[in-house]
Tab-separated table of C-alpha atoms and ligand atoms in Angstrom:
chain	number	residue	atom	x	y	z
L	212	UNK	CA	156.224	45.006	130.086
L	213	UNK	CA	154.321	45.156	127.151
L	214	UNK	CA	151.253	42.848	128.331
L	215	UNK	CA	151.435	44.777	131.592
L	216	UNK	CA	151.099	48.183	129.049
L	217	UNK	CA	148.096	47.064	127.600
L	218	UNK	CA	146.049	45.832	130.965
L	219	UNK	CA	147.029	49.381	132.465
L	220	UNK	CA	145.282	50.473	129.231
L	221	UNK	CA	142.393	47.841	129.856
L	222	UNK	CA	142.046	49.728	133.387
L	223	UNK	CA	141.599	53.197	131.652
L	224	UNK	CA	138.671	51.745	129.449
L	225	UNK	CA	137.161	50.533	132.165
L	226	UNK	CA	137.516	54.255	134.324
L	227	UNK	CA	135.920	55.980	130.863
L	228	UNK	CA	133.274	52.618	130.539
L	229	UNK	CA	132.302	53.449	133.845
L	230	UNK	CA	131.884	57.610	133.314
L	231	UNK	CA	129.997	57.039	129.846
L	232	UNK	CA	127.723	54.655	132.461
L	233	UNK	CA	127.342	57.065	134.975
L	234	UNK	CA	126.597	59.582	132.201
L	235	UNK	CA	123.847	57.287	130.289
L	236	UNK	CA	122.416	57.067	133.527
L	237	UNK	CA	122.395	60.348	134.200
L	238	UNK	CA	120.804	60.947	131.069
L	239	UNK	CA	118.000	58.902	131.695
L	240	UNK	CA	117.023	59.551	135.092
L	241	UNK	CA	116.873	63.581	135.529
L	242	UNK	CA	113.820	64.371	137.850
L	243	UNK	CA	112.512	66.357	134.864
L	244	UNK	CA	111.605	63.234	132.736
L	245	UNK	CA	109.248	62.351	135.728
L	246	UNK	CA	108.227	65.668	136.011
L	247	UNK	CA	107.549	65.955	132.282
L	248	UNK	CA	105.957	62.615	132.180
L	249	UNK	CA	103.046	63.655	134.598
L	250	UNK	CA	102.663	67.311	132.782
L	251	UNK	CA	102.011	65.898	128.861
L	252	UNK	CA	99.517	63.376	131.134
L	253	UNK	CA	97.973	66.395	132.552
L	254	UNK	CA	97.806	67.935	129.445
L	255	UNK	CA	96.017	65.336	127.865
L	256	UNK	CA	93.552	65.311	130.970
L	257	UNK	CA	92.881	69.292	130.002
L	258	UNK	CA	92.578	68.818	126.694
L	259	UNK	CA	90.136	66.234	126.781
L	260	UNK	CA	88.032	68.015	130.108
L	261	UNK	CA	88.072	71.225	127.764
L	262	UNK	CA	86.741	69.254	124.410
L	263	UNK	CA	84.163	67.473	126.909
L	264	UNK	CA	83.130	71.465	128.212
L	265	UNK	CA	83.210	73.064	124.767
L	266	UNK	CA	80.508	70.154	123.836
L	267	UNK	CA	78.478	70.644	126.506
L	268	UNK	CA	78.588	74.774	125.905
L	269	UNK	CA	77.407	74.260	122.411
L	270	UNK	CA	74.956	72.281	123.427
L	271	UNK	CA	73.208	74.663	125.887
L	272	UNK	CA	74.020	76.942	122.580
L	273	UNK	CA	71.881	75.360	120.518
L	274	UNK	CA	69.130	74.161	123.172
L	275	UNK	CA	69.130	78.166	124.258
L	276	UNK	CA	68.548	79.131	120.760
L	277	UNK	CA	65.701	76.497	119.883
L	278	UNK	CA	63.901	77.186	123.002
L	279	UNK	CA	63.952	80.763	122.675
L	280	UNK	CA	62.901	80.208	118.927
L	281	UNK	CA	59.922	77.911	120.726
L	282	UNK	CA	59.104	80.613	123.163
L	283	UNK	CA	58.437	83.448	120.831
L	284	UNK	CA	56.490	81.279	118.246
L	285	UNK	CA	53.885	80.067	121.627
L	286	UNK	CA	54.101	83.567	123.176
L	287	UNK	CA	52.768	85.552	120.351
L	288	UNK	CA	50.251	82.395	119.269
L	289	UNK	CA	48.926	82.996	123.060
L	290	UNK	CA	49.150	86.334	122.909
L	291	UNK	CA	47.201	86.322	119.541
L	292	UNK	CA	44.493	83.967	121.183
L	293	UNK	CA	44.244	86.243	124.358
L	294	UNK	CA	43.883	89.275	122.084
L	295	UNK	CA	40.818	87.685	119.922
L	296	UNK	CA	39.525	86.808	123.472
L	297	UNK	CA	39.560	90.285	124.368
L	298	UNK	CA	38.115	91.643	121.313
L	299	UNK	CA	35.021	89.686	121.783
L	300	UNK	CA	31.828	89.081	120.313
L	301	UNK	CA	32.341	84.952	120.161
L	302	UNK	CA	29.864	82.771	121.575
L	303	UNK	CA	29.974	82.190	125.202
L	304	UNK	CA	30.972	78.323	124.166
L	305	UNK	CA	33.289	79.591	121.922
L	306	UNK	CA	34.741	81.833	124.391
L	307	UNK	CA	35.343	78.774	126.662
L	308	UNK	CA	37.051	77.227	124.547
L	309	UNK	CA	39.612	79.924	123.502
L	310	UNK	CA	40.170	80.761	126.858
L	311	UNK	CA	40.757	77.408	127.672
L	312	UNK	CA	43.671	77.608	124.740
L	313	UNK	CA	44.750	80.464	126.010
L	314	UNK	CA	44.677	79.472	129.063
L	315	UNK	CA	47.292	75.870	127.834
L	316	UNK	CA	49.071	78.261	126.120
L	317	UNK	CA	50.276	79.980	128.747
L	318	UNK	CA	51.296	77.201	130.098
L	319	UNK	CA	53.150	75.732	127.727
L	320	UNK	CA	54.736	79.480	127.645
L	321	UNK	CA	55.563	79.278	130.989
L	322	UNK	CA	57.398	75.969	130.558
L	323	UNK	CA	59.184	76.846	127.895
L	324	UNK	CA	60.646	79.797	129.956
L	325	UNK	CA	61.734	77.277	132.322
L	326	UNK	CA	63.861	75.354	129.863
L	327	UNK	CA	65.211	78.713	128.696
L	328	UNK	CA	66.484	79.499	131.811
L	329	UNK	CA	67.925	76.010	132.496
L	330	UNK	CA	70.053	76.260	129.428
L	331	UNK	CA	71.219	80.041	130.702
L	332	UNK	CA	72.347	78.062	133.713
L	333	UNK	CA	73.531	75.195	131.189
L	334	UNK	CA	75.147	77.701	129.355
L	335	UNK	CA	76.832	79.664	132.427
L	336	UNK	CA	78.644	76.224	133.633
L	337	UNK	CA	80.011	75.186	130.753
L	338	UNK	CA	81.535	78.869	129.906
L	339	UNK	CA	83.006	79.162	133.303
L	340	UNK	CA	84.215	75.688	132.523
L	341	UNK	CA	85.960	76.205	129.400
L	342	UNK	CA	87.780	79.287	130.705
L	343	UNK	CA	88.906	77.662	133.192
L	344	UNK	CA	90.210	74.916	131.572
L	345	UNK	CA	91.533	76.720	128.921
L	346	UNK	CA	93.616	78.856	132.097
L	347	UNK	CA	94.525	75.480	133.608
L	348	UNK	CA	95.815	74.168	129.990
L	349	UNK	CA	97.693	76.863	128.937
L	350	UNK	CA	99.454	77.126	132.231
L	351	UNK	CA	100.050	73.424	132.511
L	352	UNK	CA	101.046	73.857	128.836
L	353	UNK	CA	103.700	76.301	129.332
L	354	UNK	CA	105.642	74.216	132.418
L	355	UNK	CA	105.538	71.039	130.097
L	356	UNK	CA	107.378	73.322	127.632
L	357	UNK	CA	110.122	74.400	130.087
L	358	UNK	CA	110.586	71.347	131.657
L	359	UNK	CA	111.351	69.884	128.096
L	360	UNK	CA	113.903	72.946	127.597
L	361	UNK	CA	115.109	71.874	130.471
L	362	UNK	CA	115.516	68.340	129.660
L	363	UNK	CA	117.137	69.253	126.505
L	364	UNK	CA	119.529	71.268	127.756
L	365	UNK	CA	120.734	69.122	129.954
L	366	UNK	CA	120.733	66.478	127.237
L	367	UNK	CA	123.362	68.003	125.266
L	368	UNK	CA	125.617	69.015	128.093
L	369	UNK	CA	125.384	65.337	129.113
L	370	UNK	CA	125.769	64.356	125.198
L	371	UNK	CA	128.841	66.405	125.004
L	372	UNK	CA	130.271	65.302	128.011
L	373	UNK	CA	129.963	61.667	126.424
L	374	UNK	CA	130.982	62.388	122.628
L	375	UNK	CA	134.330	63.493	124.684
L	376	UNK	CA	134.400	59.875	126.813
L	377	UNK	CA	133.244	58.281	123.558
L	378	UNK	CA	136.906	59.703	121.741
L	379	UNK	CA	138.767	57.997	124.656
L	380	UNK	CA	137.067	54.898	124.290
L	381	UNK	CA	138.211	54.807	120.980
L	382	UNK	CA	141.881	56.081	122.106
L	383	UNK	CA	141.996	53.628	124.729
L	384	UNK	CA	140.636	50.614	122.936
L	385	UNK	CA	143.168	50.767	120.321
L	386	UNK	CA	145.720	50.258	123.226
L	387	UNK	CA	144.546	47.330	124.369
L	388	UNK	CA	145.173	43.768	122.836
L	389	UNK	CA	141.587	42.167	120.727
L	390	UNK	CA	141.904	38.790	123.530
L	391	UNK	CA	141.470	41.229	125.874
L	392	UNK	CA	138.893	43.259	124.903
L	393	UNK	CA	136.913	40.140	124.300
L	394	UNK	CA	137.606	39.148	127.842
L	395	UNK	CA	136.580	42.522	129.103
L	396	UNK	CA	133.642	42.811	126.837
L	397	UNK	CA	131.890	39.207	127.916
L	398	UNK	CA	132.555	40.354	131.322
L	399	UNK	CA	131.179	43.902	131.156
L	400	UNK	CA	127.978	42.173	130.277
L	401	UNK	CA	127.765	39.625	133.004
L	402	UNK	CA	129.166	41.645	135.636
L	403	UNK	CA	128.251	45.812	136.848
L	404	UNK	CA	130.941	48.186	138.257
L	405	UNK	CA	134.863	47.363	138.242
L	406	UNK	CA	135.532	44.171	136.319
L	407	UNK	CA	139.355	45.253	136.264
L	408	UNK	CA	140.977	45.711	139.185
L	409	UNK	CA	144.295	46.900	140.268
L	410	UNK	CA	146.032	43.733	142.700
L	411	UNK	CA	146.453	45.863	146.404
L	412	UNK	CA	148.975	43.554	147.641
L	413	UNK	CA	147.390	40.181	148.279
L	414	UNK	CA	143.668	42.142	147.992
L	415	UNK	CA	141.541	42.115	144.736
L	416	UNK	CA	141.051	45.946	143.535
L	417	UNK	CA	137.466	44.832	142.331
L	418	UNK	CA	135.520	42.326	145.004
L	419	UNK	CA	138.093	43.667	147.788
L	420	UNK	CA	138.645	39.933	148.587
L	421	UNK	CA	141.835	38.342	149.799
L	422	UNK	CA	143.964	35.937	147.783
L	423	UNK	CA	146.484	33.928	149.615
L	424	UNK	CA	150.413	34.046	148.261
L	425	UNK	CA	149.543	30.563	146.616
L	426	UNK	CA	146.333	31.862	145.017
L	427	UNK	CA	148.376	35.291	143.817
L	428	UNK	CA	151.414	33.190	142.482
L	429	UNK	CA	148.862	30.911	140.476
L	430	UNK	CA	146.569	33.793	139.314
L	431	UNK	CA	149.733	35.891	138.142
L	432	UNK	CA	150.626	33.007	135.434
L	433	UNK	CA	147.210	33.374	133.820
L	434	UNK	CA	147.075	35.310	130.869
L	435	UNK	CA	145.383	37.600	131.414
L	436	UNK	CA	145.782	37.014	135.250
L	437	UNK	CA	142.304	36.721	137.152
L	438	UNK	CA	140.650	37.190	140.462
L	439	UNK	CA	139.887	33.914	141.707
L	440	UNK	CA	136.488	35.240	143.505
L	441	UNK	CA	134.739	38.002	141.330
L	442	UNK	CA	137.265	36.634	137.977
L	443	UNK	CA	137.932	40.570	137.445
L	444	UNK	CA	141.180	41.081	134.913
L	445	UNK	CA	143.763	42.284	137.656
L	446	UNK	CA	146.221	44.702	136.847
L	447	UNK	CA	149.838	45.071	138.703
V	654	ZN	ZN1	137.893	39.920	142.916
């Protein structure tokens, strides 16, 4: 009666083997790891996009301010020139000439004005950029957040749940003869699911197979007795 004692114990491990399994599993497939996965990705995407627009907005930044600098050194030059033009008494060859300058000046002024408006554009881009990105970071930001609140919530209710399965174990193995355990142990890592089963009659509990009365007779002087198909430990 004893022996028998011990595999009914052997049959409880297994029952809180197979809820700590369920649990681990549990633990490490929630939708939100998935979930979370794609949203630090995501973030990292934003972060980058927003570094990569903050660049470019300092850039039009600093090209805005140089130009500008550029366009009030060569509009006062030109308007200096066109003002000694004006004032005249220079030689008509002379006059020519500075009215040729002034003339390039402008020009150049005019260009100038050009690039000063194609870094407000610049500029304009990259600013709508970076808010936006900042919007779509922070936002993206904050669900990452919950879903890991959510993950670790669900974490320790799951942890819990297996620091109670965990004391059973312990309970349970104590009941159960070492050659046993070993048994069950080398077979919990070749095999998944029920490697004891309880014998149904002339039916394993475990593979569900038959055994005929000869097979059952022979199995039931093993120690510990054995399914003949699936070699769970069989119980009763
Ligand atoms: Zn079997």
């Amino acid at each position: 009666m004893e022996e028998l004692k011990s595999l009914e114990d052997l049959l409880d491990l297994m029952d809180i083997d197979l809820q700590i399994d369920k649990l681990l599993d549990q633990r490490s497939s929630l939708p939100e790891l998935t979930e979370y996965k794609s949203a630090h990705e995501e973030v990292e995407r934003l972060t980058a996009a927003k570094r990569d627009a903050q660049r470019s907005l300092e850039e039009a930044d600093s090209g805005f301010d140089k130009a500008n600098l550029d366009l009030e050194i060569d509009a006062e030059k030109a308007a200096s020139e066109q003002n000694r033009l004006y004032a005249g008494g220079l030689s008509a060859r002379d006059a020519d000439y500075l009215r040729r300058e002034v003339e390039m000046l402008y020009k150049k002024v005019s260009l100038i004005e050009d690039r000063v408006l194609e870094y407000i554009e610049a500029k304009e881009l990259a600013e709508a950029d970076v808010d936006r990105l900042t919007a779509e970071l922070a936002s993206e930001t904050d669900d990452k957040e919950q879903l890991g609140e959510s993950i670790t919530n669900q974490w320790r209710l799951i942890d819990k749940q297996l620091a109670v399965k965990e004391e059973r174990k312990a309970a349970s193995i104590d009941m159960v003869d070492g050659y046993l355990i070993e048994i069950y142990d080398s077979l919990r890592e070749s095999h998944e699911g029920r490697v004891v089963g309880r014998l149904a009659g002339d039916t394993c509990g475990s593979c569900h197979l038959k055994l005929s009365a000869a097979e059952v007779g022979k199995m039931k002087k093993d120690d510990p007795p054995r399914c003949i198909h699936c070699r769970a430990i069989l119980v009763g």
